[in-house]
Tab-separated table of C-alpha atoms and ligand atoms in Angstrom:
chain	number	residue	atom	x	y	z
A	1	MET	CA	-167.631	118.045	218.003
A	2	PRO	CA	-170.400	119.153	215.813
A	3	ASP	CA	-170.423	122.340	213.747
A	4	GLU	CA	-172.821	124.976	215.747
A	5	THR	CA	-174.985	126.177	212.261
A	6	THR	CA	-177.380	129.122	211.714
A	7	ALA	CA	-178.797	130.674	208.576
A	8	GLN	CA	-176.479	133.285	208.963
A	9	VAL	CA	-173.465	132.325	210.956
A	10	THR	CA	-171.805	128.775	211.606
A	11	VAL	CA	-169.405	128.813	214.652
A	12	ALA	CA	-166.417	126.132	214.519
A	13	ALA	CA	-163.661	124.671	217.002
A	14	THR	CA	-160.467	122.716	215.900
A	15	ALA	CA	-157.088	122.213	218.389
A	16	GLY	CA	-155.192	121.965	215.645
A	17	PRO	CA	-152.652	124.591	213.952
A	18	LEU	CA	-154.996	126.559	211.417
A	19	ASP	CA	-153.764	126.614	207.794
A	20	ALA	CA	-151.400	129.700	206.487
A	21	THR	CA	-154.712	131.431	204.683
A	22	THR	CA	-156.843	130.740	208.087
A	23	ALA	CA	-153.907	132.121	209.888
A	24	ASP	CA	-154.243	134.967	208.002
A	25	GLY	CA	-157.903	135.658	207.505
A	26	VAL	CA	-157.293	135.759	211.297
A	27	ARG	CA	-154.459	138.249	211.626
A	28	ALA	CA	-156.932	140.475	209.097
A	29	LEU	CA	-159.732	140.320	211.181
A	30	ALA	CA	-157.350	141.595	214.188
A	31	ALA	CA	-156.280	144.406	211.795
A	32	ARG	CA	-159.658	145.577	211.358
A	33	THR	CA	-160.598	145.663	214.972
A	34	ALA	CA	-157.262	147.066	215.908
A	35	ALA	CA	-158.262	149.941	213.380
A	36	ALA	CA	-161.695	150.460	214.418
A	37	ASP	CA	-161.673	150.199	217.641
A	38	GLY	CA	-157.726	151.942	218.769
A	39	VAL	CA	-156.316	148.588	220.310
A	40	ALA	CA	-155.471	145.429	219.180
A	41	PRO	CA	-158.025	142.554	220.395
A	42	LEU	CA	-155.605	139.979	220.383
A	43	SER	CA	-152.021	139.569	222.078
A	44	GLU	CA	-148.639	138.386	220.510
A	45	GLN	CA	-149.032	134.566	222.223
A	46	PRO	CA	-152.050	134.118	220.073
A	47	LEU	CA	-150.809	135.348	217.482
A	48	LEU	CA	-147.669	133.060	217.704
A	49	TRP	CA	-149.756	129.852	218.375
A	50	LEU	CA	-152.130	130.594	215.391
A	51	THR	CA	-149.928	128.459	213.236
A	52	ASP	CA	-148.035	126.598	216.638
A	53	PRO	CA	-148.382	122.202	216.238
A	54	GLU	CA	-147.311	122.267	219.380
A	55	ALA	CA	-149.579	125.310	221.182
A	56	SER	CA	-152.144	124.326	223.698
A	57	ALA	CA	-155.045	126.370	222.071
A	58	VAL	CA	-158.195	125.815	220.600
A	59	HIS	CA	-159.488	127.983	217.742
A	60	VAL	CA	-163.088	129.000	217.183
A	61	ARG	CA	-164.401	130.317	214.188
A	62	ALA	CA	-167.180	132.271	213.263
A	63	THR	CA	-167.552	132.608	209.264
A	64	ASP	CA	-170.796	133.773	207.385
A	65	ALA	CA	-172.568	132.271	204.777
A	66	SER	CA	-170.040	133.324	202.554
A	67	GLY	CA	-167.174	131.870	203.929
A	68	GLN	CA	-165.887	135.430	205.337
A	69	LEU	CA	-164.447	135.269	208.804
A	70	VAL	CA	-166.727	137.183	211.150
A	71	GLY	CA	-165.235	136.560	214.539
A	72	TYR	CA	-162.322	134.570	216.238
A	73	ALA	CA	-161.690	133.112	219.881
A	74	GLN	CA	-158.618	131.228	221.339
A	75	ALA	CA	-158.309	129.473	224.355
A	76	ASP	CA	-154.902	128.435	226.101
A	77	VAL	CA	-156.193	125.397	227.194
A	78	GLY	CA	-152.776	124.049	228.575
A	79	ALA	CA	-153.572	124.668	232.299
A	80	ALA	CA	-156.111	122.263	234.607
A	81	THR	CA	-157.746	124.674	236.330
A	82	SER	CA	-158.250	127.765	234.297
A	83	ALA	CA	-158.019	128.520	230.768
A	84	SER	CA	-157.570	131.863	229.451
A	85	ALA	CA	-158.706	133.106	226.354
A	86	GLU	CA	-159.071	136.406	223.845
A	87	LEU	CA	-161.880	137.072	221.565
A	88	VAL	CA	-162.997	139.310	218.842
A	89	VAL	CA	-165.845	140.186	216.955
A	90	ASP	CA	-165.670	141.925	213.476
A	91	PRO	CA	-166.671	145.655	214.398
A	92	VAL	CA	-168.855	145.671	211.113
A	93	HIS	CA	-170.919	142.458	212.591
A	94	ARG	CA	-171.382	143.500	216.531
A	95	ARG	CA	-174.336	143.252	218.459
A	96	THR	CA	-175.980	140.240	216.248
A	97	GLY	CA	-175.142	137.626	219.331
A	98	ILE	CA	-171.954	136.525	217.278
A	99	GLY	CA	-169.499	137.412	220.476
A	100	SER	CA	-172.452	135.313	222.820
A	101	ARG	CA	-171.661	132.222	220.840
A	102	LEU	CA	-167.667	132.231	220.572
A	103	LEU	CA	-167.557	132.668	224.348
A	104	GLU	CA	-170.493	130.031	224.526
A	105	ARG	CA	-168.344	127.663	222.413
A	106	LEU	CA	-165.078	128.604	224.799
A	107	ARG	CA	-167.305	127.774	227.823
A	108	SER	CA	-168.030	124.197	226.402
A	109	GLU	CA	-164.238	123.511	225.288
A	110	THR	CA	-163.154	124.996	228.757
A	111	ALA	CA	-165.326	122.543	230.233
A	112	VAL	CA	-163.862	119.398	228.789
A	113	VAL	CA	-161.816	119.172	231.418
A	114	PRO	CA	-164.039	119.255	234.644
A	115	GLY	CA	-163.925	122.268	236.978
A	116	ARG	CA	-161.411	124.313	234.552
A	117	THR	CA	-163.046	128.148	234.847
A	118	LEU	CA	-162.562	130.190	231.673
A	119	ARG	CA	-161.130	133.672	231.810
A	120	VAL	CA	-161.365	136.550	228.844
A	121	TRP	CA	-158.597	139.277	228.183
A	122	ALA	CA	-160.366	142.249	227.254
A	123	HIS	CA	-157.285	144.563	225.943
A	124	GLY	CA	-157.660	148.645	226.305
A	125	ASP	CA	-160.526	147.968	228.740
A	126	LEU	CA	-163.120	148.666	226.024
A	127	PRO	CA	-166.899	149.943	227.649
A	128	SER	CA	-168.368	147.486	224.742
A	129	ALA	CA	-165.830	144.637	226.179
A	130	ARG	CA	-166.946	145.620	230.033
A	131	ALA	CA	-170.899	145.489	228.721
A	132	PHE	CA	-169.956	142.539	227.226
A	133	ALA	CA	-168.643	140.442	230.083
A	134	GLY	CA	-171.363	141.745	232.393
A	135	HIS	CA	-174.288	140.341	229.906
A	136	ALA	CA	-172.777	137.263	230.257
A	137	GLY	CA	-172.255	137.136	234.049
A	138	MET	CA	-168.492	137.502	234.460
A	139	VAL	CA	-166.482	139.940	237.106
A	140	VAL	CA	-162.901	141.451	236.477
A	141	VAL	CA	-160.243	139.158	238.251
A	142	ARG	CA	-157.223	140.791	237.263
A	143	GLU	CA	-155.675	143.689	235.194
A	144	LEU	CA	-152.888	144.404	233.554
A	145	TRP	CA	-151.052	148.103	233.347
A	146	ARG	CA	-149.474	149.593	230.097
A	147	MET	CA	-146.980	151.884	231.514
A	148	SER	CA	-144.756	153.843	229.382
A	149	LEU	CA	-141.885	156.550	229.484
A	150	ASP	CA	-139.936	159.410	227.458
A	151	LEU	CA	-136.704	158.255	226.985
A	152	ALA	CA	-135.322	161.654	225.997
A	153	VAL	CA	-136.079	162.473	229.604
A	154	PRO	CA	-132.811	162.287	231.822
A	155	ARG	CA	-132.593	159.095	234.160
A	156	GLU	CA	-130.694	158.163	237.415
A	157	ALA	CA	-128.270	156.235	236.796
A	158	ARG	CA	-129.335	152.580	238.263
A	159	PRO	CA	-125.548	150.358	238.457
A	160	LEU	CA	-125.777	146.820	238.310
A	161	PRO	CA	-124.783	145.336	241.520
A	162	ALA	CA	-121.064	144.723	242.506
A	163	GLY	CA	-119.843	141.560	241.013
A	164	VAL	CA	-122.369	141.563	238.602
A	165	THR	CA	-121.924	141.950	234.239
A	166	ALA	CA	-124.317	142.056	232.042
A	167	ARG	CA	-123.857	140.730	228.474
A	168	PRO	CA	-126.145	139.829	225.449
A	169	PHE	CA	-127.856	136.399	224.975
A	170	VAL	CA	-126.317	133.531	222.689
A	171	PRO	CA	-128.706	132.062	220.802
A	172	GLY	CA	-128.208	128.402	220.554
A	173	GLN	CA	-126.265	128.504	224.022
A	174	ASP	CA	-128.330	130.408	226.627
A	175	GLU	CA	-132.020	128.942	226.395
A	176	GLU	CA	-131.569	126.374	228.786
A	177	ALA	CA	-130.187	128.476	231.520
A	178	TRP	CA	-132.255	132.030	230.432
A	179	ARG	CA	-135.635	128.936	230.769
A	180	ARG	CA	-134.050	127.941	234.311
A	181	VAL	CA	-133.758	131.259	235.682
A	182	ASN	CA	-137.407	132.699	233.774
A	183	SER	CA	-139.369	130.025	235.102
A	184	ARG	CA	-137.791	130.558	238.541
A	185	ALA	CA	-138.947	133.888	238.854
A	186	PHE	CA	-141.987	133.617	237.157
A	187	ALA	CA	-143.029	130.723	239.175
A	188	HIS	CA	-146.497	131.782	240.417
A	189	HIS	CA	-147.220	133.763	237.106
A	190	PRO	CA	-149.907	132.071	234.983
A	191	GLU	CA	-148.292	132.553	231.878
A	192	GLN	CA	-144.431	134.128	231.415
A	193	GLY	CA	-143.546	131.003	233.930
A	194	ARG	CA	-144.697	128.468	231.306
A	195	MET	CA	-142.506	129.929	229.012
A	196	THR	CA	-141.358	126.715	226.811
A	197	ALA	CA	-138.742	126.226	224.938
A	198	SER	CA	-140.909	125.882	221.328
A	199	ASP	CA	-142.800	129.280	222.617
A	200	LEU	CA	-139.225	130.600	223.539
A	201	ARG	CA	-137.595	129.409	219.907
A	202	ALA	CA	-140.626	131.175	218.256
A	203	ARG	CA	-139.223	134.141	219.700
A	204	GLU	CA	-136.229	134.246	218.610
A	205	ALA	CA	-137.715	133.273	214.801
A	206	GLU	CA	-139.699	136.675	214.769
A	207	PRO	CA	-138.049	139.561	213.114
A	208	TRP	CA	-137.956	141.329	216.034
A	209	PHE	CA	-135.561	138.803	217.894
A	210	ASP	CA	-132.459	141.100	218.521
A	211	PRO	CA	-129.854	139.531	220.943
A	212	ASP	CA	-128.330	143.174	221.353
A	213	GLY	CA	-131.546	144.172	223.136
A	214	PHE	CA	-131.616	140.738	225.032
A	215	LEU	CA	-128.945	141.234	228.532
A	216	LEU	CA	-127.557	138.684	230.558
A	217	ALA	CA	-126.791	139.714	234.089
A	218	GLU	CA	-124.050	137.560	235.539
A	219	ARG	CA	-122.072	136.346	238.390
A	220	ASP	CA	-119.096	134.479	238.250
A	221	GLY	CA	-120.438	133.029	235.280
A	222	ALA	CA	-124.202	132.366	236.803
A	223	LEU	CA	-126.982	133.502	235.141
A	224	LEU	CA	-128.941	135.951	237.977
A	225	GLY	CA	-131.599	137.917	235.669
A	226	SER	CA	-132.685	139.034	232.676
A	227	VAL	CA	-133.846	142.011	230.518
A	228	TRP	CA	-135.384	141.728	227.417
A	229	THR	CA	-136.746	144.241	225.080
A	230	LYS	CA	-138.471	144.036	222.093
A	231	VAL	CA	-139.032	147.049	219.260
A	232	HIS	CA	-142.483	147.640	217.768
A	233	ALA	CA	-142.752	149.249	214.330
A	234	ALA	CA	-145.217	152.464	213.853
A	235	ASP	CA	-148.808	151.401	215.063
A	236	GLU	CA	-147.651	147.640	215.651
A	237	ASP	CA	-147.746	147.847	219.435
A	238	GLY	CA	-151.865	148.248	220.014
A	239	GLY	CA	-151.326	151.182	221.296
A	240	GLY	CA	-151.851	153.372	218.390
A	241	HIS	CA	-148.081	155.444	218.281
A	242	ALA	CA	-147.645	157.134	215.137
A	243	VAL	CA	-143.577	156.094	215.616
A	244	PRO	CA	-141.698	152.819	216.771
A	245	VAL	CA	-141.980	152.385	220.330
A	246	GLY	CA	-139.508	149.968	222.355
A	247	GLU	CA	-140.874	147.589	225.004
A	248	ILE	CA	-139.677	146.407	228.284
A	249	TYR	CA	-140.637	142.597	227.040
A	250	VAL	CA	-139.896	140.945	230.013
A	251	VAL	CA	-137.378	141.291	233.352
A	252	GLY	CA	-136.676	138.312	235.387
A	253	VAL	CA	-134.286	138.297	238.425
A	254	ASP	CA	-133.542	134.508	239.991
A	255	PRO	CA	-135.884	134.757	243.920
A	256	ASP	CA	-132.557	133.956	245.293
A	257	ALA	CA	-130.322	137.472	243.541
A	258	GLN	CA	-134.092	139.490	244.460
A	259	GLY	CA	-133.295	142.749	246.728
A	260	LEU	CA	-130.391	143.454	245.137
A	261	GLY	CA	-131.300	146.256	243.111
A	262	LEU	CA	-130.809	143.966	239.485
A	263	GLY	CA	-134.527	144.496	238.363
A	264	GLY	CA	-134.247	148.207	238.653
A	265	ALA	CA	-130.277	148.163	236.850
A	266	LEU	CA	-131.739	145.483	234.329
A	267	THR	CA	-134.597	147.815	233.273
A	268	ALA	CA	-132.389	150.578	233.483
A	269	LEU	CA	-130.270	149.133	230.927
A	270	GLY	CA	-132.763	147.931	228.406
A	271	LEU	CA	-133.789	151.726	228.689
A	272	ASP	CA	-130.565	152.857	227.764
A	273	HIS	CA	-130.579	149.571	224.595
A	274	LEU	CA	-133.194	151.658	223.511
A	275	ALA	CA	-132.759	155.052	224.118
A	276	ALA	CA	-129.172	154.180	221.828
A	277	ARG	CA	-131.334	152.920	218.972
A	278	GLY	CA	-132.921	156.340	218.697
A	279	LEU	CA	-136.399	155.521	220.229
A	280	ARG	CA	-138.112	158.335	222.175
A	281	THR	CA	-141.057	155.990	224.045
A	282	ALA	CA	-140.321	152.895	225.809
A	283	ILE	CA	-143.563	151.165	227.215
A	284	LEU	CA	-144.285	147.577	229.379
A	285	TYR	CA	-147.258	145.540	230.882
A	286	THR	CA	-146.793	144.313	234.500
A	287	GLY	CA	-150.047	143.660	236.480
A	288	ALA	CA	-151.408	145.983	238.759
A	289	GLU	CA	-151.204	143.930	241.960
A	290	ASN	CA	-147.334	143.323	241.397
A	291	THR	CA	-146.660	146.367	243.695
A	292	VAL	CA	-142.748	145.108	243.881
A	293	ALA	CA	-142.616	146.001	240.329
A	294	ILE	CA	-144.853	148.734	239.890
A	295	ARG	CA	-142.956	151.032	242.754
A	296	THR	CA	-139.416	149.988	240.473
A	297	TYR	CA	-141.110	150.951	237.629
A	298	THR	CA	-142.475	154.508	238.782
A	299	ARG	CA	-138.824	155.206	240.426
A	300	LEU	CA	-137.707	154.847	236.671
A	301	GLY	CA	-140.135	157.460	235.350
A	302	PHE	CA	-142.935	155.150	233.640
A	303	THR	CA	-146.079	155.988	234.372
A	304	LYS	CA	-149.761	154.160	233.806
A	305	GLU	CA	-151.399	154.711	230.357
A	306	SER	CA	-154.051	151.659	229.756
A	307	ALA	CA	-154.674	148.899	231.559
A	308	ASP	CA	-156.247	145.290	230.095
A	309	VAL	CA	-158.679	143.827	231.808
A	310	MET	CA	-159.544	140.068	232.530
A	311	PHE	CA	-163.021	139.180	233.372
A	312	GLY	CA	-164.209	135.352	234.383
A	313	SER	CA	-166.604	133.795	236.847
A	314	GLY	CA	-163.798	133.704	240.327
A	315	THR	CA	-162.365	136.249	242.235
A	316	GLN	CA	-158.818	138.035	241.908
A	317	GLY	CA	-156.688	135.029	240.536
A	318	SER	CA	-153.037	136.670	240.480
A	319	PRO	CA	-150.655	136.615	243.364
A	320	ALA	CA	-148.404	139.718	244.280
A	321	GLY	CA	-144.564	139.364	244.283
A	322	VAL	CA	-144.342	138.464	240.394
A	323	THR	CA	-140.580	139.469	239.582
A	324	MET	CA	-141.369	141.968	237.015
A	325	SER	CA	-142.803	142.729	233.411
A	326	THR	CA	-145.183	141.085	231.338
B	401	LIG	C1	-166.927	142.737	223.202
B	401	LIG	C2	-167.288	141.817	221.935
B	401	LIG	C3	-166.480	140.743	221.337
B	401	LIG	C4	-169.215	141.675	221.869
B	401	LIG	O1	-168.996	141.080	220.476
B	401	LIG	P1	-170.572	141.038	219.904
B	401	LIG	O2	-170.729	139.645	218.831
B	401	LIG	O3	-171.134	142.302	219.784
B	401	LIG	O4	-171.512	140.623	221.225
B	401	LIG	P2	-172.990	140.122	221.067
B	401	LIG	O5	-173.925	140.933	220.112
B	401	LIG	O6	-172.870	138.672	221.056
B	401	LIG	O7	-173.447	141.171	222.660
B	401	LIG	C5	-174.243	140.372	223.739
B	401	LIG	C6	-174.847	141.164	224.717
B	401	LIG	O8	-173.488	142.103	225.398
B	401	LIG	C7	-174.072	143.333	225.450
B	401	LIG	N1	-173.083	144.524	224.731
B	401	LIG	C8	-172.342	143.919	223.495
B	401	LIG	N2	-171.402	145.156	222.961
B	401	LIG	C9	-171.790	145.765	224.051
B	401	LIG	C10	-171.437	147.600	223.175
B	401	LIG	N3	-171.138	147.829	222.920
B	401	LIG	N4	-172.391	148.374	224.542
B	401	LIG	C11	-173.219	147.533	225.023
B	401	LIG	N5	-173.700	146.524	225.378
B	401	LIG	C12	-172.770	145.440	224.565
B	401	LIG	C13	-175.086	143.830	225.172
B	401	LIG	O9	-175.831	143.406	226.582
B	401	LIG	C14	-175.661	142.546	223.807
B	401	LIG	O10	-176.519	141.869	223.864
B	401	LIG	P3	-177.635	142.832	223.111
B	401	LIG	O11	-176.936	143.127	221.609
B	401	LIG	O12	-178.889	141.908	223.111
B	401	LIG	O13	-178.158	143.413	223.756
B	401	LIG	C15	-166.868	142.999	220.614
B	401	LIG	O14	-167.327	143.856	220.561
B	401	LIG	C16	-164.960	143.084	220.663
B	401	LIG	O15	-164.709	142.103	219.214
B	401	LIG	N6	-164.857	144.282	220.842
B	401	LIG	C17	-162.956	143.786	221.098
B	401	LIG	C18	-162.497	142.634	221.025
B	401	LIG	C19	-162.697	142.764	222.672
B	401	LIG	O16	-162.868	143.610	223.770
B	401	LIG	N7	-162.653	141.305	223.256
B	401	LIG	C20	-162.960	140.708	224.949
B	401	LIG	C21	-163.960	140.721	225.118
B	401	LIG	S1	-164.379	140.645	226.876
């Protein structure tokens, strides 16, 4: 598709991975925006997909006359029915129509597949994003809560069910079994249930990856569920924390093993690991509609800290009953 050019800003879309310099430009834009807004505009998946040749992503870039990146959007076009996107405009270039042009381009890229809808995440549920989405005729279709917990407060013991043991994930050995259980546990989840082998490898290659904080629960050698933790350096978690925080990154329990208390026990094991690493705060993300998970987390001591919202033109999109975090 040809570029749309005005005197000031050019908007261009590309399907392939970005080169290293362009990707660095997007990361710098995200960092500038996070410093100004107090919340990171792009989440982990779009950042990992900047340079991933296997990503099902479309990148839309807005550059000014000097070639400086002033806005960026990325859409996940891997699903046939709906594309989810994240969108950011440099704080010093807002209210000049750049966000609207990025959105317009996202819409035309998404519409390449007839009937596919576009949904846009707004992290932190900022008033500017609400106003922008309203102006564009979009409504809230999904809400993701960020919950947090003080690791220094004593917690109730949550033993593993009888006959179940936990051990660290072994890279190079456990990937396929973990992906199988993860996709069963998150069969109805729009993103987590679709984690590919490449997505998993990319996370294993990240500096934060620590198999000791990724625990698998087994009975008679069969994988029943897991808890995966992630430690964020100070100010890297998008929540403005001045000290490192630990995330309960993914908790998944196979549908056949649900109802045994395994989700709560695994989460507690993850919290014990984070506390043993000297961390003071734990966080996690969960769908606001996932009442089973929220009840489990609340009983462990988590409280709601903030919310991310997804805008779209349809009705509430995420089913209840999803297993746990993310
Ligand atoms: C939301 C965001 C993308 C808007 O980008 P932008 O380039 O400023 O948007 P536009 O200039 O195209 O704004 C279009 C309309 O949205 C509304 N709007 C946008 N920002 C607004 C604000 N801060 N207050 C009130 N209305 C606002 C206005 O109606 C505006 O039209 P107007 O300027 O003619 O009144 C930008 O603020 C941003 O990057 N925020 C952080 C990331 C984020 O939340 N992304 C998710 C977006 S759903």
